[in-house]
Structures are given as C-alpha cells and as structure tokens.
mmCIF file of C-alpha atoms in Angstrom:
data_model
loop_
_atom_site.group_PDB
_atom_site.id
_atom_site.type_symbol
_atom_site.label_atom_id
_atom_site.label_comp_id
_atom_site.label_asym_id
_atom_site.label_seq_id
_atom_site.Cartn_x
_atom_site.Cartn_y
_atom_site.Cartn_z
ATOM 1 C CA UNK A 4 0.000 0.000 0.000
ATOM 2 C CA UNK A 5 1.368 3.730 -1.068
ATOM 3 C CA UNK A 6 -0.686 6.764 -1.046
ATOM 4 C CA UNK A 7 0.597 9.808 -2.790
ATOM 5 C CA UNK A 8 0.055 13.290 -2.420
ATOM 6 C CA UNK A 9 0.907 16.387 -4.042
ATOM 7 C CA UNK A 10 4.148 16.360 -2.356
ATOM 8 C CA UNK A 11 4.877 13.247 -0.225
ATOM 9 C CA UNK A 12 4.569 9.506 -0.444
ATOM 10 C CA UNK A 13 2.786 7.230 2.134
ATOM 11 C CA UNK A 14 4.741 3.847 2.080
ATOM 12 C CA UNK A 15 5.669 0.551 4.176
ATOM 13 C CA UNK A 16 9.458 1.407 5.779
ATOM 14 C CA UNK A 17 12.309 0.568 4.176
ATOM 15 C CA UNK A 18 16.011 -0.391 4.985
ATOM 16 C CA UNK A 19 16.664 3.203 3.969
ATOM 17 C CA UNK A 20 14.899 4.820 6.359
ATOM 18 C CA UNK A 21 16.757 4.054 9.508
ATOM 19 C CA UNK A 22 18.660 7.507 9.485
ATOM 20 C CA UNK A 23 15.712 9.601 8.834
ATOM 21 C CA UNK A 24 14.198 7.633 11.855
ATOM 22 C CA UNK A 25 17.013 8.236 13.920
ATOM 23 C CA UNK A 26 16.971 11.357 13.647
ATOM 24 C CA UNK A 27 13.292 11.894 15.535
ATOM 25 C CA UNK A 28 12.971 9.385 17.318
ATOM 26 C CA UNK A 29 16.412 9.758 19.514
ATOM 27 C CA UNK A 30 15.093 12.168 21.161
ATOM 28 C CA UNK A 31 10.958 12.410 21.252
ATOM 29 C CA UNK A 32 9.378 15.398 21.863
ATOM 30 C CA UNK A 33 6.102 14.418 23.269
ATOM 31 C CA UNK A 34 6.201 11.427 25.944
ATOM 32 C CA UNK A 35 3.627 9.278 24.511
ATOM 33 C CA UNK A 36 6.529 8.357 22.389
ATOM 34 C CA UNK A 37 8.903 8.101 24.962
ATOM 35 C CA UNK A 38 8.747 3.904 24.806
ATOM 36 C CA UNK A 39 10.143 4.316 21.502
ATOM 37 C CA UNK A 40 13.151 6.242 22.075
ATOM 38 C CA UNK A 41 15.966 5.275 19.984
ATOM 39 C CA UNK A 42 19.346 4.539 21.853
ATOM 40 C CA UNK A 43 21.635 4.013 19.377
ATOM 41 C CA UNK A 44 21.449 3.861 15.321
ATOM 42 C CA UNK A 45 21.348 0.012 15.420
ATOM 43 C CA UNK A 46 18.170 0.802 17.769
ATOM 44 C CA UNK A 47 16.915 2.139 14.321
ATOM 45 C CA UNK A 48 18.005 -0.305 11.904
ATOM 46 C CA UNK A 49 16.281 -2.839 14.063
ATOM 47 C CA UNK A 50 13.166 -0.605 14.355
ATOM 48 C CA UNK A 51 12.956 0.013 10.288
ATOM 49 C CA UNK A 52 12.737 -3.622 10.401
ATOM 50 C CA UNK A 53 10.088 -4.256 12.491
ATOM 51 C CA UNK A 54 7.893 -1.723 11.341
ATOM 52 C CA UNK A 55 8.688 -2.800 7.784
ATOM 53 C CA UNK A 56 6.647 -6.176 7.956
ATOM 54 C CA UNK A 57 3.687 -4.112 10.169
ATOM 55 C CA UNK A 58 0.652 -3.511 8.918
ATOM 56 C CA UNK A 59 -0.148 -0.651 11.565
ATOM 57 C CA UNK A 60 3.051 1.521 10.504
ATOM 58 C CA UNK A 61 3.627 3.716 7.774
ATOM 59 C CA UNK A 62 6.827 5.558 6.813
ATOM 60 C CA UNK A 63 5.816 9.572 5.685
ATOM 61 C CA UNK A 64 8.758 10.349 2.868
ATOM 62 C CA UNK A 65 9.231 13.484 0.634
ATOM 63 C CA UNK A 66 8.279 12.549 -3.177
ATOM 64 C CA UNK A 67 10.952 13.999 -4.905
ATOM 65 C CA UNK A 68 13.918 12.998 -2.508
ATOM 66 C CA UNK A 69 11.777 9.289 -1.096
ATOM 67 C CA UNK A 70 13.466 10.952 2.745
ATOM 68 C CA UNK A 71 11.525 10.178 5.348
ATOM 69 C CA UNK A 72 9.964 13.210 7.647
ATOM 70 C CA UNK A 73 7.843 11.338 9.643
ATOM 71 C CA UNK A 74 5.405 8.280 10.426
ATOM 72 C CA UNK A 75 1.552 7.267 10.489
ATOM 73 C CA UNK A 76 0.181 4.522 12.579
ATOM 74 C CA UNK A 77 -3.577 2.982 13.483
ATOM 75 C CA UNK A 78 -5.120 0.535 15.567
ATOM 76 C CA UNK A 79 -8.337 -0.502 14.639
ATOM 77 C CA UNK A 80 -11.293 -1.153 16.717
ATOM 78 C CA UNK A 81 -14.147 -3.659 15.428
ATOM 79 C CA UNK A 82 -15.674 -3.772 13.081
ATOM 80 C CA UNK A 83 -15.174 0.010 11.272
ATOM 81 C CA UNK A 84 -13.872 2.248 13.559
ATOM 82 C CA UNK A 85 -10.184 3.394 13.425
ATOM 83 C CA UNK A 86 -7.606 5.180 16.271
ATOM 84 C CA UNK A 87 -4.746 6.989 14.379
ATOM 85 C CA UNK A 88 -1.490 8.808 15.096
ATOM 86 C CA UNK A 89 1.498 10.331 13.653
ATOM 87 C CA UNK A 90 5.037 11.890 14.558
ATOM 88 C CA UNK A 91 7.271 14.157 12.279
ATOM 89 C CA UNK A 92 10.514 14.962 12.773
ATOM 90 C CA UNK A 93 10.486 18.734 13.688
ATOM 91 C CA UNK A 94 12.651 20.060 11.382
ATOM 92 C CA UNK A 95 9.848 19.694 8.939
ATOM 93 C CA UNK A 96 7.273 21.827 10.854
ATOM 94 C CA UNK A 97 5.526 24.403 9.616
ATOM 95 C CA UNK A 98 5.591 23.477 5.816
ATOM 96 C CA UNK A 99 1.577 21.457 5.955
ATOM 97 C CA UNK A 100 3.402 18.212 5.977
ATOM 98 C CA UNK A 101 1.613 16.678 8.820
ATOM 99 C CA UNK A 102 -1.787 17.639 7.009
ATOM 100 C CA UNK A 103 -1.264 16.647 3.741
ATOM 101 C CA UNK A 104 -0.135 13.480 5.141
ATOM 102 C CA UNK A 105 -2.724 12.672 7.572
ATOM 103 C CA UNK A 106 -5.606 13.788 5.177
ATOM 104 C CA UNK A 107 -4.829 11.672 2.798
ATOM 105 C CA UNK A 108 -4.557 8.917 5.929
ATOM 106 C CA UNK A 109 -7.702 9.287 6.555
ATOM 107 C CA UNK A 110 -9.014 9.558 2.993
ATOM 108 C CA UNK A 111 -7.635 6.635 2.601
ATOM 109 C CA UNK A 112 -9.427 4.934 5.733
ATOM 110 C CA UNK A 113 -12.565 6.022 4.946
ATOM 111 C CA UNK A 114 -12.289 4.995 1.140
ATOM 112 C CA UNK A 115 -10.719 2.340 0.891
ATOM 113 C CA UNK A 116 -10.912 0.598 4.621
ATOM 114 C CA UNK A 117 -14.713 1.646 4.937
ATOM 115 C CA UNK A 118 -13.790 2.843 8.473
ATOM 116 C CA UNK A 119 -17.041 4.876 9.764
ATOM 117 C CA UNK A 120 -15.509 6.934 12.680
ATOM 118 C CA UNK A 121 -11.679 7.862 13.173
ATOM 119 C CA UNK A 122 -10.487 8.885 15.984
ATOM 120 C CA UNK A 123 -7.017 10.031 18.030
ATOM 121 C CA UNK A 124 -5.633 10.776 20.896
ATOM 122 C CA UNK A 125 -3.421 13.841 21.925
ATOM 123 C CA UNK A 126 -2.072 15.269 25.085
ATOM 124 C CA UNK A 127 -3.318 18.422 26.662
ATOM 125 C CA UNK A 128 0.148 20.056 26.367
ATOM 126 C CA UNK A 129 0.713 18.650 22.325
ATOM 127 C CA UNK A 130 -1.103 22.413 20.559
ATOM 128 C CA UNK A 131 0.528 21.499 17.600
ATOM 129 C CA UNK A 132 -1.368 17.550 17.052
ATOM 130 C CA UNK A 133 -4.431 19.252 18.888
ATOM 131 C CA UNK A 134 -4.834 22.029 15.796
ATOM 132 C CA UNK A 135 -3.966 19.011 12.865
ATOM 133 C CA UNK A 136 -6.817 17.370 14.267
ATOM 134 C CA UNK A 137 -8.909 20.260 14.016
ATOM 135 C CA UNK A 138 -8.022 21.089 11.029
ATOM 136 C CA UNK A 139 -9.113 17.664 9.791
ATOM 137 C CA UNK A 140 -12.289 18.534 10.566
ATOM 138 C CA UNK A 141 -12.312 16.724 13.957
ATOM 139 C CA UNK A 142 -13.811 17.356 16.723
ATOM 140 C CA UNK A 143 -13.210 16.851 20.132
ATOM 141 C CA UNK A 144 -14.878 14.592 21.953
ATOM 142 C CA UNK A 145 -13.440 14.041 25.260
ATOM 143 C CA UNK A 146 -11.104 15.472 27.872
ATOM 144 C CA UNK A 147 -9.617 12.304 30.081
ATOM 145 C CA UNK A 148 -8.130 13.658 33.540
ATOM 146 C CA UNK A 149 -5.052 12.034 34.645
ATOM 147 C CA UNK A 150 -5.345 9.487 31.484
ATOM 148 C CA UNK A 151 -2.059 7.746 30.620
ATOM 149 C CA UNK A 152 1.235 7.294 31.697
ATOM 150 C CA UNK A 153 4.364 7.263 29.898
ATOM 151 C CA UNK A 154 7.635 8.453 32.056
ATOM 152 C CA UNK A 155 7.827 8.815 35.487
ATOM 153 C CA UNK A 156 8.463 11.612 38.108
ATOM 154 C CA UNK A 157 11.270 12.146 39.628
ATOM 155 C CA UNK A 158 10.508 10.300 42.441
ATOM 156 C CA UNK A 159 10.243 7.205 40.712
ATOM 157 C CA UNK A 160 5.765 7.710 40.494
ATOM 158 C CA UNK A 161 4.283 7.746 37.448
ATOM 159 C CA UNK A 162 3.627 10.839 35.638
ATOM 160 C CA UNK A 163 -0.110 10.562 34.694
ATOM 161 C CA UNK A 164 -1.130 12.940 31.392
ATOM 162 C CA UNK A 165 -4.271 14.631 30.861
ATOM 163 C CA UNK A 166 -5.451 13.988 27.017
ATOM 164 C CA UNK A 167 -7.528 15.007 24.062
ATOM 165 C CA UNK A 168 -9.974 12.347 22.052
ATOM 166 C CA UNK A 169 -10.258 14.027 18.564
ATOM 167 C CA UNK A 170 -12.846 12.195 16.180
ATOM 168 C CA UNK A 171 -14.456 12.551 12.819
ATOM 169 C CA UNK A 172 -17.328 10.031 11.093
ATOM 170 C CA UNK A 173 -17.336 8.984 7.576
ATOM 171 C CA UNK A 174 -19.832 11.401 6.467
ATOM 172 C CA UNK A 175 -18.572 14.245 7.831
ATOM 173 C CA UNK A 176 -15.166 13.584 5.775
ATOM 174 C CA UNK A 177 -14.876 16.074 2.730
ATOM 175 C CA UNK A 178 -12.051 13.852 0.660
ATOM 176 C CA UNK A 179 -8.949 14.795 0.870
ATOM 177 C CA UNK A 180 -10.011 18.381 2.181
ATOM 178 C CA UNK A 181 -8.613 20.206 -1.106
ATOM 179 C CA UNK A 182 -5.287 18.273 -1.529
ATOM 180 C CA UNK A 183 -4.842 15.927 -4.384
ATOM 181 C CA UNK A 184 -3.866 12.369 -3.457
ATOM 182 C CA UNK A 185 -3.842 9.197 -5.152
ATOM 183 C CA UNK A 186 -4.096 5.374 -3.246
ATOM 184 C CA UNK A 187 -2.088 2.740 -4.738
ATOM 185 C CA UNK A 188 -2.757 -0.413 -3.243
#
C-alpha cells in the first residue's frame, strides 16, 4: 500500500529509512513516544525492520527525494472504527506536511478501509497535534483527567497525562479536504 500526495509519499518502511528515523525518534518530543526512544542507530536499523513487515506503521517520505519526515500509525477497533497517530521529525514543521499526510490517511481509511468513525488521541500540552486534528475537521470529543502514563516523576511515580480524544465520522469527511492524493494499493 502507497498513497501519494501532491508532495509526499505514504509507504511501508524501508532499509533506507533508519537515518531519517534516527533522527526523531532519539530524542521524542512528546512522551507518549517516549517507549520508543531510539538509543543508538542500530536501535533504528532494528526498528525500520520491524515496522517494515507491520501492517499498523507507515513511513511519511518526501516525493521527490523518497526521505523520510515522519510516520503514520492505526489501531483498529471492530468492526469500522479506526484510532490513528502520527510523529514528524520537527525540522519539517511548519511546511503542511503533517496535514497533507494525515488527510490523505484518513481519505484513505474512509475509502478504501470503509472505516465509519476515526479517531485520536493527543495530550493536553501537544497544541501542535491538537490544531492538525482540528483542522481535519475533527472534533473533540473528550477530555480524560489524569489518562495515561508514559515516564515517570522524579521520584520514581508515574507521571499521569491529561489527554484530548479528537474524532471525525465517515460522512462528515470532505475527501482529501482540497489536496490531491492518489491510493495505490
């Protein structure tokens, strides 16, 4: 499965991407991402290879240059309802990469995985994830208290985060939401 947009290409990882995944992921910015912390660059090459043979994980690569920028992932809930997710690297920020990428996600979801309602988390400190999902039309849903943890405090007690639920149904999805992009499966 690729999807292609106007600038980017949604693809399966590749052996190539292990620097470009290394480079983000060394050093997460937001701590639900924390358990995927990258020590070391064989960290990544292992990593690429993993999420090269998963069917939840999708590398986010510049078209012209095939470099990758970022990553999509899902979970999906039974039977048509779909959690999603994504993480750029942040030197990449600011240029609608993150958009045009997770519109055509979820174009793709709704199109060609019938999903009926998409949905996402985000914590209450992430602004940046909180506007994307607003500006795919989402809306949120839910504000969970004390949700999740992912580090700990300093004294060794988990650090609970307060969080977000985004969501959008299938028939409030205007395709694509003015960007051109093209599924090949």
């Amino acid at each position: 499965m690729s999807i292609e947009t106007e600038r980017l290409m949604i693809r399966k990882f590749q052996e190539q991407d292990a620097a470009g995944l290394w480079d983000y992921l060394s050093n997460p910015r937001v701590n639900c991402f924390f358990d995927e912390k990258l020590n070391t660059f064989d960290d990544a090459v292992a990593e690429v290879k993993k999420r090269s043979s998963d069917e939840t994980q999708f590398a986010v690569c510049l078209k012209e240059t095939d470099a990758i920028i970022g990553n999509l992932f899902l979970a999906k809930d039974e039977p048509d309802t779909y959690s999603v997710g994504w993480q750029f690297n942040e030197r990449y920020e600011g240029k609608g990469y993150a958009g045009e990428a997770a519109r055509a996600f979820l174009d793709f979801l709704f199109n060609d995985k019938n999903a009926r309602r998409i949905y996402a988390y985000t914590e209450d400190y992430n602004v940046r994830s909180q506007k994307l999902c607003e500006r795919l039309g989402m809306r949120r849903e839910a504000y969970y208290i004390e949700f999740i943890s992912f580090i700990k405090n300093p004294d060794g007690t988990p650090k609970y985060e307060n969080t977000f639920e985004y969501a959008i149904l299938k028939k409030e999805w205007e395709p694509c939401r003015g960007t051109a992009c093209q599924v090949n499966l």
